[in-house]
Amino acid sequence: MENRTRFKGHIVDIVAKRIFGGEIRIVDGRIDSIKECEVDESSPYFMPGFIDSHVHIESSMMTPVEFARIATQHGTIGAVCDPHEIANVLGSEGIELMLKLSKLADFRFAFGMPSCVPSCNKDIETSGFVLGPEEVDKFMKRDDIYFLAEMMNFPGVIGKDPEVMAKIASSKAAGKPIDGHAPGLVGLDRERYAEAGISTDHECTTIETGRAAVKSGMIVQIREGSAAKDYAALSPLIAEAPGMVMLCTDDCHPNDFVRGHVDRIVRRAISDGYDIMDILTAACLTPVKHYGIPAGLLQVGDPADFIVVTDLTKDFRVMKAYINGEKVFSSKGQYTANRLLERSVSVQKDLVLHMSNNFNAMPICEEDIARIATKDENIIVASDGSLFTKHEKGQVDSSVQKMVVLDRYTKGAKPKVAYIKGFDITKGAVAQSIAHDCHNIVAVGSDDKELVKVVNRVIEMKGGIAVSDGTIMEDLPLPIAGIISPLCGHELAFRCTLLQEAIERAGCRFHSPFITLAFMCLPVIPELKLTDKGLFDSVNFKFV
């Protein structure tokens, strides 16, 4: 028996780039017809759903099912996902887990195969697993893998490293796109990077690097995450090269995610006066076309994937979201997709009780991190809203705190210690097992006693976040791989708000201190980072 539904309102056709009054007829989950007709001026607008063109679900600390439930309320009906966070911890098993859970959700997930696990070789950092060319080749042949995820080893691409080139060759043989990650790359190096077959980059942070990427034929993913915010610098590309731009969040913390997603970037672009069709091309059309996502674009014959919004002003609200003709979100009453939570409860319980999170770190003591600062220390300088750091040399004063990184995978490993400026923690400390990309334990604090307290709390939880303000301890266990929680999104957001308040009491005023802290270990983003092997100069690619 056919299942038929009709909708009437303003139709936003981003393929033909026009808006008209019309009626949509849906039969068995697909768009059977769209007929033009007169509609009231107050009628809602029907348009394709937003696609996040580059995101790590793990950064939301949510399972894929819960990520989908929160995303749809913001009009996002699909996401291009790189599971390299969980892959660094659990290897192929982690990727399989994300794929399995994603199939429980009514959502257009497009997962890629991580290309850099770990982000650098084992001499630079310790990860839970190493995924080589053989593993990449196996996954690239699968129908549920859509692309080769961000190629962070851009020196290896430019220098034609055999392992790197083998991974690229597997993607090309499968006929799938290759995502990039090349901060600051311009000129001949950018051209060589693109010539290798890499087609996107989400690490452009200036209009110069963005234009260089577009000139070389690469699509620029304008990122507005919790910590890295590049819209202000890159938004002119929406008008300059509308077909060469996509929108993404990359890493979005729960308390930001529940408030807004791609819709937030779209509203900002509308407010800035960019053409609505150029904006929606970036937000909806280009990701679907580039990655071959089987999402509907509100065309006859397409799957009935669309959202219903109040209008196309900077104040638009998402009223409903549909996937395959099924309502997955409604702003009135409870989420239709609550049934997805019920469907996944038993799976999530099994994960918490039985799945290894690959956590072997042992408690530390103050003697383990004791260090006398020299008069000419190498100091990491962190800043709010950026994943980049600066490298200063000088004397340690009250503006500088101690930073600790501990290998979570090797039993009995000893912590590495350095100095960092920017977090301004004057009393207390923060520690977490979220440290891109290897997810070792990273901590910053005002004194050794507080540092040991929060690091050992994370070890006791076998993964999570702990913040001390010198008096009170707030924490959040992350039992799935030490980076994901089985809690619902809004509960996670509330717990993260408590953590935020605690770190503010400790003195830190960063908007997103936990994501910023997570990137203080990533040696592929300049300038100076601390890994579990030591202080690493990311510009010259060597230890200090």
Coordinates of C-alpha atoms in Angstrom, one line a residue:
M1 CA 0.0 0.0 0.0
E2 CA 1.4 3.4 -1.0
N3 CA 2.2 5.9 1.6
R4 CA 1.3 9.4 0.3
T5 CA 1.8 12.8 1.8
R6 CA 1.5 16.4 0.5
F7 CA 3.1 19.6 1.7
K8 CA 2.4 23.1 0.5
G9 CA 4.5 26.3 0.9
H10 CA 7.5 28.1 -0.5
I11 CA 9.8 25.7 -2.3
V12 CA 13.6 26.6 -2.2
D13 CA 15.1 24.9 -5.3
I14 CA 18.9 25.3 -4.8
V15 CA 19.6 23.3 -8.0
A16 CA 17.7 25.7 -10.2
K17 CA 18.4 28.6 -7.9
R18 CA 14.8 29.8 -7.5
I19 CA 12.1 30.1 -4.9
F20 CA 8.4 29.5 -5.8
G21 CA 5.1 28.6 -4.3
G22 CA 4.3 24.9 -4.7
E23 CA 3.0 21.6 -3.5
I24 CA 5.3 18.6 -2.8
R25 CA 3.8 15.1 -3.2
I26 CA 5.7 12.3 -1.4
V27 CA 5.1 8.6 -2.2
D28 CA 6.8 5.9 -0.3
G29 CA 9.5 8.2 1.0
R30 CA 10.5 9.8 -2.3
I31 CA 9.4 13.0 -4.0
D32 CA 6.8 12.0 -6.6
S33 CA 6.0 15.5 -7.9
I34 CA 6.4 19.2 -7.2
K35 CA 3.7 21.5 -8.7
E36 CA 3.8 25.3 -8.7
C37 CA 0.8 26.9 -7.1
E38 CA -0.2 30.0 -5.2
V39 CA 0.6 30.0 -1.5
D40 CA 0.1 32.4 1.3
E41 CA 2.9 34.8 2.0
S42 CA 3.0 33.4 5.6
S43 CA 3.5 29.9 4.4
P44 CA 6.6 28.1 5.6
Y45 CA 9.7 27.4 3.4
F46 CA 10.7 23.9 2.3
M47 CA 14.4 23.4 1.5
P48 CA 17.1 20.7 1.6
G49 CA 18.6 20.0 5.0
F50 CA 22.0 21.2 6.0
I51 CA 25.1 19.0 5.7
D52 CA 28.1 19.4 8.1
S53 CA 30.9 18.9 5.6
H54 CA 33.6 17.9 8.1
V55 CA 33.0 16.8 11.7
H56 CA 34.3 14.5 14.4
I57 CA 31.3 13.1 16.2
E58 CA 33.5 12.1 19.1
S59 CA 34.2 15.8 19.8
S60 CA 30.5 16.2 20.7
M61 CA 31.1 13.4 23.3
M62 CA 27.9 11.8 21.9
T63 CA 27.2 8.5 20.2
P64 CA 26.1 8.8 16.5
V65 CA 22.5 8.3 17.4
E66 CA 22.4 11.1 19.9
F67 CA 24.5 13.3 17.6
A68 CA 21.8 12.8 14.9
R69 CA 19.0 13.6 17.3
I70 CA 20.5 16.9 18.3
A71 CA 21.7 17.8 14.8
T72 CA 18.2 17.4 13.2
Q73 CA 16.7 20.0 15.6
H74 CA 19.0 22.5 13.9
G75 CA 18.1 21.5 10.4
T76 CA 21.2 19.3 9.8
I77 CA 20.1 16.1 8.1
G78 CA 23.6 14.7 7.3
A79 CA 27.2 14.9 8.2
V80 CA 30.6 14.0 6.6
C81 CA 32.3 12.3 9.5
D82 CA 35.9 11.4 10.2
P83 CA 36.1 8.8 13.0
H84 CA 39.9 9.2 13.5
E85 CA 39.5 10.2 17.2
I86 CA 38.1 6.8 18.2
A87 CA 40.3 5.1 15.6
N88 CA 43.4 6.4 17.4
V89 CA 42.1 4.7 20.6
L90 CA 40.4 1.5 19.3
G91 CA 41.7 1.1 15.8
S92 CA 39.4 -0.7 13.2
E93 CA 37.1 -1.8 16.1
G94 CA 36.4 1.9 16.8
I95 CA 35.5 2.6 13.2
E96 CA 33.2 -0.4 13.1
L97 CA 31.5 0.8 16.2
M98 CA 30.7 4.2 14.8
L99 CA 29.4 2.6 11.6
K100 CA 27.2 0.2 13.6
L101 CA 25.7 2.9 15.8
S102 CA 25.1 5.3 12.8
K103 CA 22.9 2.7 11.2
L104 CA 20.5 3.1 14.2
A105 CA 19.7 6.7 13.2
D106 CA 17.5 8.3 10.6
F107 CA 20.3 10.5 9.3
R108 CA 22.6 10.8 6.3
F109 CA 26.0 9.8 7.8
A110 CA 28.9 9.7 5.4
F111 CA 31.9 8.2 7.1
G112 CA 35.4 8.4 5.8
M113 CA 38.4 6.2 6.5
P114 CA 41.0 7.9 8.7
S115 CA 44.2 8.4 6.8
C116 CA 46.5 9.4 9.7
V117 CA 46.2 7.1 12.7
P118 CA 48.3 8.3 14.5
S119 CA 48.6 11.8 13.2
C120 CA 52.4 11.4 13.2
N121 CA 54.7 8.5 13.5
K122 CA 55.2 6.6 16.8
D123 CA 58.4 8.4 17.5
I124 CA 56.4 11.7 18.0
E125 CA 53.4 10.5 19.9
T126 CA 51.9 7.3 21.3
S127 CA 48.5 6.2 20.1
G128 CA 46.3 3.1 20.8
F129 CA 46.6 1.8 17.2
V130 CA 48.4 2.3 13.9
L131 CA 46.3 1.9 10.8
G132 CA 48.6 1.4 7.8
P133 CA 47.9 1.2 4.0
E134 CA 46.5 -2.3 4.2
E135 CA 43.8 -1.3 6.6
V136 CA 43.0 1.8 4.6
D137 CA 42.8 -0.2 1.4
K138 CA 40.3 -2.7 3.0
F139 CA 38.0 0.0 4.3
M140 CA 38.1 2.1 1.1
K141 CA 36.6 -0.7 -0.9
R142 CA 33.5 -0.7 1.4
D143 CA 30.2 0.9 0.3
D144 CA 29.7 2.5 3.7
I145 CA 33.0 4.4 3.5
Y146 CA 32.6 7.6 1.4
F147 CA 36.1 9.2 1.3
L148 CA 39.6 9.1 2.6
A149 CA 39.6 11.4 5.7
E150 CA 41.8 14.4 6.3
M151 CA 45.3 13.8 5.1
M152 CA 47.2 15.6 7.9
N153 CA 50.6 14.4 6.8
F154 CA 51.0 17.1 4.2
P155 CA 54.8 16.9 4.3
G156 CA 54.4 13.3 3.4
V157 CA 52.2 14.1 0.5
I158 CA 54.5 16.8 -0.9
G159 CA 57.5 14.5 -0.4
K160 CA 55.7 11.5 -1.8
D161 CA 56.1 9.3 1.2
P162 CA 55.4 5.7 0.0
E163 CA 52.8 4.9 2.8
V164 CA 51.0 8.1 2.3
M165 CA 50.9 7.7 -1.5
A166 CA 49.6 4.1 -1.0
K167 CA 46.7 5.4 1.0
I168 CA 45.9 8.0 -1.6
A169 CA 46.1 5.4 -4.4
S170 CA 43.6 3.2 -2.6
S171 CA 41.1 6.1 -2.5
K172 CA 41.7 6.9 -6.1
A173 CA 41.2 3.2 -7.1
A174 CA 37.9 3.3 -5.2
G175 CA 36.8 6.5 -7.0
K176 CA 36.4 8.4 -3.7
P177 CA 37.3 11.9 -2.6
I178 CA 40.3 12.7 -0.5
D179 CA 40.0 15.3 2.3
G180 CA 42.9 17.6 3.2
H181 CA 44.4 19.2 6.3
A182 CA 47.1 21.7 5.4
P183 CA 47.3 24.7 7.7
G184 CA 49.2 27.6 6.2
L185 CA 50.0 25.9 3.0
V186 CA 50.3 28.3 0.0
G187 CA 52.3 28.6 -3.3
L188 CA 54.0 25.6 -4.9
D189 CA 53.5 23.4 -1.9
R190 CA 49.7 24.0 -2.0
E191 CA 49.7 23.2 -5.7
R192 CA 51.6 19.9 -5.2
Y193 CA 49.3 19.0 -2.3
A194 CA 46.3 19.5 -4.6
E195 CA 47.9 17.7 -7.5
A196 CA 48.2 14.6 -5.4
G197 CA 44.4 14.4 -5.6
I198 CA 43.4 16.1 -2.4
S199 CA 40.2 18.0 -3.0
T200 CA 39.2 19.8 0.3
D201 CA 40.7 21.7 3.2
H202 CA 39.2 22.7 6.5
E203 CA 42.4 24.2 7.9
C204 CA 42.4 27.5 5.9
T205 CA 42.4 30.2 8.5
T206 CA 43.1 33.3 6.4
I207 CA 41.6 34.6 3.2
E208 CA 45.1 34.2 1.6
T209 CA 45.3 30.5 2.3
G210 CA 41.6 30.1 1.4
R211 CA 42.1 31.7 -2.0
A212 CA 45.3 29.7 -2.6
A213 CA 43.3 26.5 -1.9
V214 CA 40.5 27.5 -4.3
K215 CA 43.1 28.5 -7.0
S216 CA 44.6 25.1 -6.7
G217 CA 41.2 23.5 -7.3
M218 CA 40.4 22.6 -3.7
I219 CA 37.0 23.1 -2.0
V220 CA 37.4 25.2 1.2
Q221 CA 35.4 24.0 4.2
I222 CA 34.6 27.2 6.3
R223 CA 34.8 26.1 9.9
E224 CA 33.0 27.4 12.9
G225 CA 33.5 25.0 15.7
S226 CA 33.8 25.5 19.4
A227 CA 37.4 26.5 19.4
A228 CA 38.4 27.1 15.8
K229 CA 36.4 29.9 14.2
D230 CA 37.3 30.8 10.6
Y231 CA 34.1 32.3 9.2
A232 CA 35.1 35.9 9.7
A233 CA 38.3 35.4 7.7
L234 CA 36.9 33.1 5.0
S235 CA 33.3 34.2 4.4
P236 CA 34.2 36.4 1.3
L237 CA 34.7 33.0 -0.5
I238 CA 31.0 32.4 -0.3
A239 CA 30.5 35.2 -2.9
E240 CA 33.9 34.8 -4.7
A241 CA 33.7 31.1 -5.3
P242 CA 30.2 29.8 -4.2
G243 CA 30.7 26.3 -5.8
M244 CA 34.1 25.9 -4.0
V245 CA 32.9 26.4 -0.5
M246 CA 31.3 24.2 2.2
L247 CA 30.4 24.8 5.8
C248 CA 31.6 22.7 8.8
T249 CA 31.9 22.6 12.5
D250 CA 34.9 20.1 12.8
D251 CA 34.9 20.0 16.6
C252 CA 31.8 21.1 18.5
H253 CA 31.4 20.8 22.3
P254 CA 28.0 19.7 23.7
N255 CA 27.1 23.0 25.3
D256 CA 27.7 24.8 21.9
F257 CA 26.1 22.0 19.8
V258 CA 22.7 22.0 21.6
R259 CA 22.5 25.7 20.9
G260 CA 23.3 25.7 17.2
H261 CA 25.0 23.9 14.3
V262 CA 25.3 24.6 10.6
D263 CA 22.2 26.7 11.0
R264 CA 24.2 29.2 13.1
I265 CA 26.7 29.7 10.2
V266 CA 23.9 30.1 7.7
R267 CA 22.2 32.8 9.8
R268 CA 25.4 34.7 10.1
A269 CA 26.0 34.6 6.4
I270 CA 22.4 35.8 5.7
S271 CA 23.0 38.6 8.2
D272 CA 26.2 39.6 6.4
G273 CA 24.3 40.0 3.2
Y274 CA 25.5 37.0 1.1
D275 CA 23.2 35.7 -1.6
I276 CA 20.9 33.1 -0.1
M277 CA 21.5 30.6 -3.0
D278 CA 25.3 30.9 -2.6
I279 CA 24.9 30.2 1.1
L280 CA 22.6 27.2 0.6
T281 CA 24.9 25.9 -2.1
A282 CA 27.7 25.8 0.5
A283 CA 25.4 24.5 3.3
C284 CA 23.5 21.8 1.3
L285 CA 24.3 21.2 -2.3
T286 CA 28.1 21.1 -2.6
P287 CA 28.7 18.5 0.2
V288 CA 26.0 16.2 -1.3
K289 CA 27.5 16.4 -4.8
H290 CA 31.2 16.2 -3.7
Y291 CA 30.9 13.2 -1.4
G292 CA 28.1 11.4 -3.2
I293 CA 25.8 11.4 -0.2
P294 CA 22.4 9.8 -0.9
A295 CA 20.6 12.8 0.5
G296 CA 17.6 14.4 -1.3
L297 CA 17.9 17.9 -2.7
L298 CA 14.2 18.6 -3.0
Q299 CA 14.1 17.4 -6.6
V300 CA 11.5 15.0 -8.2
G301 CA 12.7 11.4 -7.7
D302 CA 14.9 12.3 -4.7
P303 CA 14.5 10.8 -1.3
A304 CA 12.2 13.1 0.7
D305 CA 14.9 14.7 2.8
F306 CA 14.1 18.3 3.7
I307 CA 13.6 20.8 6.4
V308 CA 10.7 23.2 7.0
V309 CA 11.7 26.7 8.2
T310 CA 9.8 29.8 9.1
D311 CA 11.5 32.1 6.5
L312 CA 14.8 32.9 4.9
T313 CA 15.9 35.8 7.2
K314 CA 18.7 35.8 9.7
D315 CA 16.1 34.9 12.3
F316 CA 14.7 31.8 10.6
R317 CA 13.7 28.9 12.8
V318 CA 13.7 25.2 12.0
M319 CA 10.2 23.9 12.5
K320 CA 10.5 20.3 11.2
A321 CA 13.0 17.9 9.6
Y322 CA 12.2 14.9 7.4
I323 CA 14.3 12.1 6.1
N324 CA 12.9 9.6 3.6
G325 CA 9.6 11.3 4.2
E326 CA 9.6 10.5 7.9
K327 CA 9.5 13.3 10.4
V328 CA 12.6 13.1 12.5
F329 CA 12.2 16.5 14.3
S330 CA 9.3 18.8 15.2
S331 CA 9.7 22.0 17.2
K332 CA 6.3 21.3 18.7
G333 CA 6.3 18.8 21.5
Q334 CA 8.9 16.0 22.0
Y335 CA 11.4 14.9 19.4
T336 CA 10.0 12.4 17.0
A337 CA 13.4 10.8 17.1
N338 CA 13.2 9.9 20.8
R339 CA 12.4 6.4 19.6
L340 CA 16.0 6.3 18.3
L341 CA 17.2 6.7 21.8
E342 CA 15.1 3.8 23.0
R343 CA 16.4 1.7 20.1
S344 CA 20.0 2.3 21.1
V345 CA 19.8 2.1 24.9
S346 CA 20.7 -1.6 25.0
V347 CA 23.6 -1.1 22.5
Q348 CA 25.0 1.8 24.6
K349 CA 24.7 -0.2 27.8
D350 CA 26.6 -3.0 26.3
L351 CA 29.4 -0.6 25.2
V352 CA 29.8 0.8 28.7
L353 CA 29.9 -2.6 30.4
H354 CA 31.9 -4.7 27.9
M355 CA 33.9 -2.7 25.5
S356 CA 37.5 -1.9 26.2
N357 CA 38.4 1.7 26.3
N358 CA 42.1 1.0 26.0
F359 CA 43.1 2.8 29.2
N360 CA 46.2 1.6 31.1
A361 CA 47.6 4.7 32.8
M362 CA 48.6 4.5 36.4
P363 CA 48.3 7.2 39.1
I364 CA 51.0 9.7 39.3
C365 CA 52.6 11.7 42.2
E366 CA 54.0 15.2 42.6
E367 CA 57.5 13.9 42.2
D368 CA 56.6 12.6 38.7
I369 CA 55.9 16.2 37.4
A370 CA 58.5 18.1 39.5
R371 CA 60.6 20.4 37.4
I372 CA 62.7 23.5 38.0
A373 CA 62.1 26.1 35.3
T374 CA 65.1 27.6 33.5
K375 CA 65.6 31.3 32.7
D376 CA 65.1 30.5 29.0
E377 CA 62.1 28.1 28.9
N378 CA 60.3 27.1 25.7
I379 CA 56.7 28.3 26.3
I380 CA 53.6 27.2 24.5
V381 CA 51.3 30.2 23.9
A382 CA 47.6 29.3 23.5
S383 CA 44.8 31.6 22.4
D384 CA 41.1 31.6 22.5
G385 CA 39.4 30.7 19.2
S386 CA 42.4 29.1 17.6
L387 CA 44.1 25.7 17.4
F388 CA 47.4 27.3 16.5
T389 CA 49.9 28.1 19.2
K390 CA 52.9 30.4 19.4
H391 CA 56.4 29.6 20.6
E392 CA 58.0 31.9 23.1
K393 CA 61.2 31.7 25.0
G394 CA 61.6 33.3 28.4
Q395 CA 61.2 33.1 32.1
V396 CA 58.3 31.4 33.8
D397 CA 56.2 33.9 35.7
S398 CA 52.7 34.1 37.1
S399 CA 51.1 34.2 33.6
V400 CA 52.6 30.7 32.8
Q401 CA 51.2 27.4 34.0
K402 CA 52.6 23.9 34.0
M403 CA 51.3 21.5 31.3
V404 CA 51.4 17.7 31.6
V405 CA 50.8 14.9 29.1
L406 CA 50.6 11.3 30.1
D407 CA 50.6 8.2 27.7
R408 CA 47.3 6.5 28.6
Y409 CA 48.1 3.3 26.7
T410 CA 51.4 2.1 28.3
K411 CA 51.2 0.9 31.9
G412 CA 53.7 2.7 34.0
A413 CA 54.4 5.5 31.5
K414 CA 55.8 8.7 33.0
P415 CA 54.4 12.1 32.3
K416 CA 56.0 14.8 30.1
V417 CA 56.0 18.3 31.4
A418 CA 56.2 21.8 29.7
Y419 CA 55.0 25.3 30.3
I420 CA 52.0 27.0 28.7
K421 CA 50.6 30.6 28.7
G422 CA 47.1 31.7 27.9
F423 CA 44.9 29.5 30.1
D424 CA 45.4 31.8 33.1
I425 CA 44.5 29.1 35.6
T426 CA 45.5 30.8 38.9
K427 CA 44.0 28.3 41.3
G428 CA 43.2 24.7 40.4
A429 CA 43.7 22.5 37.4
V430 CA 42.0 20.7 34.5
A431 CA 42.8 17.3 33.0
Q432 CA 41.1 15.2 30.3
S433 CA 41.6 12.1 28.2
I434 CA 40.5 14.1 25.1
A435 CA 43.7 15.1 23.4
H436 CA 43.7 15.2 19.6
D437 CA 44.4 12.9 18.0
C438 CA 45.9 10.2 20.3
H439 CA 43.8 11.0 23.3
N440 CA 46.4 10.7 26.0
I441 CA 45.8 12.5 29.2
V442 CA 46.5 16.3 29.0
A443 CA 46.4 18.7 31.9
V444 CA 47.1 22.3 32.8
G445 CA 47.2 23.7 36.4
S446 CA 48.4 26.3 38.8
D447 CA 50.5 23.9 41.0
D448 CA 51.7 20.3 41.1
K449 CA 49.2 19.2 43.9
E450 CA 46.2 20.3 41.8
L451 CA 47.6 18.8 38.6
V452 CA 48.1 15.4 40.3
K453 CA 44.6 15.6 41.8
V454 CA 42.8 16.1 38.4
V455 CA 45.1 13.7 36.4
N456 CA 44.5 10.9 38.9
R457 CA 40.7 11.5 38.8
V458 CA 40.8 11.0 35.1
I459 CA 42.8 7.8 35.6
E460 CA 40.3 6.7 38.3
M461 CA 37.4 7.2 35.8
K462 CA 39.4 5.5 33.1
G463 CA 38.7 8.4 30.8
G464 CA 36.9 11.7 31.2
I465 CA 37.3 15.4 32.2
A466 CA 38.1 16.7 35.7
V467 CA 38.3 20.3 36.9
S468 CA 39.4 21.6 40.3
D469 CA 38.9 25.2 41.3
G470 CA 41.2 24.6 44.2
T471 CA 38.3 23.6 46.4
I472 CA 35.6 21.8 44.5
M473 CA 36.1 19.0 41.9
E474 CA 33.7 18.7 38.9
D475 CA 34.1 15.7 36.6
L476 CA 32.5 13.9 33.6
P477 CA 33.2 10.2 33.0
L478 CA 33.6 9.2 29.3
P479 CA 33.5 5.4 29.4
I480 CA 33.4 4.8 25.7
A481 CA 37.0 4.9 24.5
G482 CA 37.6 7.6 27.1
I483 CA 36.1 10.2 24.7
I484 CA 32.4 9.4 24.4
S485 CA 29.5 9.3 26.9
P486 CA 26.2 7.3 26.7
L487 CA 24.3 10.3 28.2
C488 CA 21.8 12.3 26.2
G489 CA 23.0 15.5 24.5
H490 CA 21.3 18.0 26.8
E491 CA 22.5 16.2 29.9
L492 CA 26.0 16.3 28.5
A493 CA 25.6 20.0 27.8
F494 CA 24.5 20.6 31.4
R495 CA 27.5 18.7 32.7
C496 CA 29.9 20.6 30.4
T497 CA 28.4 23.9 31.7
L498 CA 29.3 22.8 35.2
L499 CA 32.8 22.1 34.1
Q500 CA 33.0 25.4 32.3
E501 CA 31.9 27.2 35.4
A502 CA 34.5 25.4 37.5
I503 CA 37.4 26.2 35.1
E504 CA 36.2 29.9 35.1
R505 CA 36.4 29.9 38.9
A506 CA 40.0 28.5 38.5
G507 CA 40.7 31.6 36.4
C508 CA 40.4 30.5 32.7
R509 CA 38.2 32.7 30.5
F510 CA 38.5 30.8 27.2
H511 CA 35.1 30.3 25.4
S512 CA 36.0 26.7 24.7
P513 CA 38.8 25.7 27.1
F514 CA 38.4 21.9 26.8
I515 CA 38.6 21.8 23.0
T516 CA 41.5 24.3 23.0
L517 CA 43.3 22.1 25.6
A518 CA 42.7 19.0 23.5
F519 CA 44.7 20.5 20.6
M520 CA 47.7 21.5 22.7
C521 CA 49.0 17.9 22.0
L522 CA 48.4 17.8 18.2
P523 CA 51.8 18.0 16.6
V524 CA 50.5 18.6 13.0
I525 CA 49.2 22.1 13.8
P526 CA 51.9 24.8 14.4
E527 CA 53.8 26.1 16.3
L528 CA 54.7 24.3 19.5
K529 CA 52.9 21.3 21.1
L530 CA 53.6 18.8 23.9
T531 CA 53.1 15.1 23.2
D532 CA 53.7 12.2 25.5
K533 CA 57.2 12.0 23.9
G534 CA 58.2 15.7 24.6
L535 CA 57.9 19.3 23.4
F536 CA 57.5 19.3 19.6
D537 CA 58.2 22.1 17.1
S538 CA 55.5 21.7 14.5
V539 CA 56.9 24.3 12.1
N540 CA 60.3 22.5 11.7
F541 CA 58.8 19.1 12.6
K542 CA 61.3 18.2 15.3
F543 CA 61.5 18.0 19.1
V544 CA 62.8 21.0 21.0

